[in-house]
XYZ file of C-alpha atoms in Angstrom:
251
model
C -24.236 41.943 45.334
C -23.821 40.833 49.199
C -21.787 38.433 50.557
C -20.292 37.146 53.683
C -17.289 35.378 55.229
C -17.686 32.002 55.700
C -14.169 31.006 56.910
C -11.637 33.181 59.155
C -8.986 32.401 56.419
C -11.343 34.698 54.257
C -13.432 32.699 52.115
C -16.267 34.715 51.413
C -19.608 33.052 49.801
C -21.654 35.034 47.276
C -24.112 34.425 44.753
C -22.504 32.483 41.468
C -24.823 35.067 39.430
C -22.528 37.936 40.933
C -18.939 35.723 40.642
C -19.302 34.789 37.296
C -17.877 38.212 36.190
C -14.602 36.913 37.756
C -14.468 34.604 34.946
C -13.770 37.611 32.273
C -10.681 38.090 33.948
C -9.171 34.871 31.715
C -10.393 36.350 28.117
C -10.341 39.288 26.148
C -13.589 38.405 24.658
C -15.709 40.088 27.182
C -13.121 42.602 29.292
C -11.852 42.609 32.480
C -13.233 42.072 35.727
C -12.085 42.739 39.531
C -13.757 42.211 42.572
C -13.033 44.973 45.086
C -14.878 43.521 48.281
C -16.554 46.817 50.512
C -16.718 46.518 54.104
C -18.814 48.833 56.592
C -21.367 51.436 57.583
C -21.205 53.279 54.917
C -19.485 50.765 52.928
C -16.283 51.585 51.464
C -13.279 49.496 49.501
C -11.162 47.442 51.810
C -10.223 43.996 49.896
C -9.329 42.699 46.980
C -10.806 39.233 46.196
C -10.493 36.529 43.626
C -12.926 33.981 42.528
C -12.383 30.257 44.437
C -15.137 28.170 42.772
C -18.615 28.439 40.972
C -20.240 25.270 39.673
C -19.546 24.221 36.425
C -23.427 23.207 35.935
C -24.778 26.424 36.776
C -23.023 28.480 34.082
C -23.952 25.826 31.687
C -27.494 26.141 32.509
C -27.181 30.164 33.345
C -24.849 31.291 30.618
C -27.474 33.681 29.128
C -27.490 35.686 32.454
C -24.689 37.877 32.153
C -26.014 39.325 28.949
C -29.646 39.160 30.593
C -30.867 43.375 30.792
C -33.282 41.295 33.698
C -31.521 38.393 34.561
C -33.900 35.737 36.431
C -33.115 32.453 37.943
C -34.623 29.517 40.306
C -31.406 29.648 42.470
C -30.304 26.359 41.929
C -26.400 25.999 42.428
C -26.453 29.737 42.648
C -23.637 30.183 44.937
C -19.619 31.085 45.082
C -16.865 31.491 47.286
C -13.903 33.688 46.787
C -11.523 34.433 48.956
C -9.338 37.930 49.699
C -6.177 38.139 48.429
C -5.147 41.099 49.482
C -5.628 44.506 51.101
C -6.395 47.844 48.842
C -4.123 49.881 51.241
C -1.537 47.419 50.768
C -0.960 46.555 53.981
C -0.810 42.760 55.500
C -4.094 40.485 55.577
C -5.372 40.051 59.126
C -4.734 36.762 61.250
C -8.334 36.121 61.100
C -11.383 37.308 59.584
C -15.045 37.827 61.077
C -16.806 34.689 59.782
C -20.331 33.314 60.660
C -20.671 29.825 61.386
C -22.894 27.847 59.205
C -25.371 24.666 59.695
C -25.173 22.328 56.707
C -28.458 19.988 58.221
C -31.445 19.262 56.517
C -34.244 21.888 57.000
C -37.615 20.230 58.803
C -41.348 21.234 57.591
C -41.138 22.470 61.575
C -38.945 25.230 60.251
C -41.844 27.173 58.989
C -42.876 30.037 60.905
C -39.262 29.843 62.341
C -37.651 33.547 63.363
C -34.828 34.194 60.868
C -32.384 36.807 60.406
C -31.573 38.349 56.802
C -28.960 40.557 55.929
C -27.231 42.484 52.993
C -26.348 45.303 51.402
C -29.416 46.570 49.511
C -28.146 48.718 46.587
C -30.969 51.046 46.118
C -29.614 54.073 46.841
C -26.634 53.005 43.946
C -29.375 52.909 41.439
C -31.141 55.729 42.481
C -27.851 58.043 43.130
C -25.026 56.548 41.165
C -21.826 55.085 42.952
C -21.193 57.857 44.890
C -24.075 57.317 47.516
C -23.903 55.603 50.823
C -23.798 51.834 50.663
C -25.642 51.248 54.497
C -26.007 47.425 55.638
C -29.621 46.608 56.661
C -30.550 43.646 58.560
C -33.961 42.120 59.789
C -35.667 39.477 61.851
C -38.497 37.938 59.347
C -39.768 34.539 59.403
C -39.754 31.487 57.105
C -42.656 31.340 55.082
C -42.410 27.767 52.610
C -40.092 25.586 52.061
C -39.397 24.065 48.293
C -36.929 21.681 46.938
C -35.209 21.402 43.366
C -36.049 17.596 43.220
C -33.913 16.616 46.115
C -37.188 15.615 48.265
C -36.252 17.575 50.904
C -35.690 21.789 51.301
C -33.533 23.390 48.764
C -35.188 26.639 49.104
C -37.325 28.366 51.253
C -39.062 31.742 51.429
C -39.110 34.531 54.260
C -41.684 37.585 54.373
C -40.932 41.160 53.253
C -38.450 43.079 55.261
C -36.171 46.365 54.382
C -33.371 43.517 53.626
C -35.555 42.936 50.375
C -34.301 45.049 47.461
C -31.970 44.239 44.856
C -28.124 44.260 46.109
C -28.880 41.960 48.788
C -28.168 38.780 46.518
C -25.797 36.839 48.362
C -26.330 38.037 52.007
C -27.189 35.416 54.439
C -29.859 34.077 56.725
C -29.059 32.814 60.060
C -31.306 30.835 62.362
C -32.099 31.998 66.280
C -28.419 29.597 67.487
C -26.973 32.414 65.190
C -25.819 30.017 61.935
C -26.097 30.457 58.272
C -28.543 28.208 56.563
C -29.281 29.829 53.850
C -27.882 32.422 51.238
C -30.260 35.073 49.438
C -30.978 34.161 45.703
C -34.184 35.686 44.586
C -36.841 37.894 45.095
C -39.798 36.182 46.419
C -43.672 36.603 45.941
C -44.579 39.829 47.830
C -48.566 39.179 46.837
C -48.582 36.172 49.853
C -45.500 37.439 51.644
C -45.163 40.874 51.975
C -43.054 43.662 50.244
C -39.305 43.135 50.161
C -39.982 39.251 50.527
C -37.062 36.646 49.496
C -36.246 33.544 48.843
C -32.973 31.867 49.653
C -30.992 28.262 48.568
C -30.156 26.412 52.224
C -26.767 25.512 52.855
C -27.885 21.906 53.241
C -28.267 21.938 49.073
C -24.672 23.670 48.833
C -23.240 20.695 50.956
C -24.828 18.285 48.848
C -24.097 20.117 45.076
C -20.449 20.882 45.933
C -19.951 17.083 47.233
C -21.452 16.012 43.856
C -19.313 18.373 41.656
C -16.089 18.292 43.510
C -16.302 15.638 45.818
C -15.298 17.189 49.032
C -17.712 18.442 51.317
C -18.595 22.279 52.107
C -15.912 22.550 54.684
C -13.357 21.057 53.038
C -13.509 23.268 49.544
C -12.979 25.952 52.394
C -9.771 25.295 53.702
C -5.964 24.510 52.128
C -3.842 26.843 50.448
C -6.372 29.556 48.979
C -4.495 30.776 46.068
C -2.834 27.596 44.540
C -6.260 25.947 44.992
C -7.947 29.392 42.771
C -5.067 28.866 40.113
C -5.706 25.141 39.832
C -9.533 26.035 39.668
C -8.963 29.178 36.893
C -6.281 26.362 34.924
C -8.664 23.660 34.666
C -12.215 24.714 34.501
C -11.965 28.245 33.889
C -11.605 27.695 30.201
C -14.480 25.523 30.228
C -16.404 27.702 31.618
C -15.756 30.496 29.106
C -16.367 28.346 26.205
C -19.840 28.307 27.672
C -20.352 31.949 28.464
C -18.963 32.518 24.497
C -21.482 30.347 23.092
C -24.523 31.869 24.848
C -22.908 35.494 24.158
């Protein structure tokens, strides 16, 4: 999967389908899990990361997933933020790290038609070639196509048209509007019959400000700042087992 950095202190935001194998790291049930983060053109390994938060109510309703030879989804809650705890050389974290700024307002029917940039990592040349081959970023200009919503009664999701960025590995890349802020993060394929080969569809960070203000009560911004690993432990301490009761029960 893709992701990006959403915070210089190095929170990174990902899909919650790709986290959730952070979770095995807390049983012997399933295994063991790491998340080595690549960085690049080609890609290679640079970080280390460790899982920050995934919502509760999207493993309970996606528990099956993981286990899933074609895992599918409607993208709802399907987002995560880690956050890089260290360097695979070994040597000190930087001050800062590259973010992208986000824009957590409500997405207008106007938006349709609107010139969007999508980005990612798309893994075809993994599945083709095996881990040894190139891992090259892509990114493209595409438009929005439709906006949908989950219930809200306004834009949870919304589709852009086919573009290279559309192949599987690109889960969890962004899509920035033309001021250059993310407002959305890639969750699914979309329908290439009315939009085009390599079409997507992608959650809008408007409906991860409002989910992660339901579950945790703190806004967006405010589950990305504070003391990163203390805030992981207390996280992995009190729902992780929760969470794995889940993932054992569907499993």
């Amino acid at each position: 999967g893709s992701g990006f950095f959403i915070d210089p202190d190095g929170v990174i935001m990902t899909n919650a389908h790709v986290a959730q194998f952070l979770l095995l790291e807390e049983t012997d049930t399933f295994g063991e899990a790491e998340c080595t983060i690549r960085d690049g053109n080609p890609a290679s390994p640079k970080y280390k990361a460790e899982l920050l938060y995934i919502s509760p109510a999207w493993i309970q309703e996606n528990a099956g997933v993981m286990s899933a030879t074609v895992p599918m989804g409607t993208g709802e809650r399907d987002y995560a933020l880690l956050y890089v705890s260290e360097q695979i050389d070994g040597s000190p974290l930087p001050a800062t790290f590259p973010a992208l700024g986000f824009d957590t307002s409500l997405l207008t029917l106007s938006t349709r038609n609107d010139q969007v940039l999508a980005a990612g990592y798309p893994a075809k040349p993994l599945l083709e070639n095996g881990p040894s081959a190139d891992l090259i970023p892509r990114k493209a200009t595409t438009t929005v196509s439709e906006l949908y919503t989950f219930g809200s009664n306004h834009a949870d999701v919304f589709s852009i048209r086919g573009s290279e960025v559309g192949t599987e590995g690109s889960s969890g890349g962004p899509v920035l509007n033309s001021q250059g802020d993310v407002i959305g993060i890639i969750v699914t394929r979309g329908d290439d019959a009315s939009d085009g080969q390599g079409s997507l569809r992608a959650i809008t960070l408007s409906h991860i400000q409002e989910t992660i203000l339901q579950e945790t009560r703190f806004d967006l911004e405010r589950n990305l700042g504070g003391n990163l690993a203390f805030r992981s432990q207390i996280f992995a301490e009190t729902m992780t087992p929760f969470l794995l009761t889940i993932l054992q029960q569907a499993n």
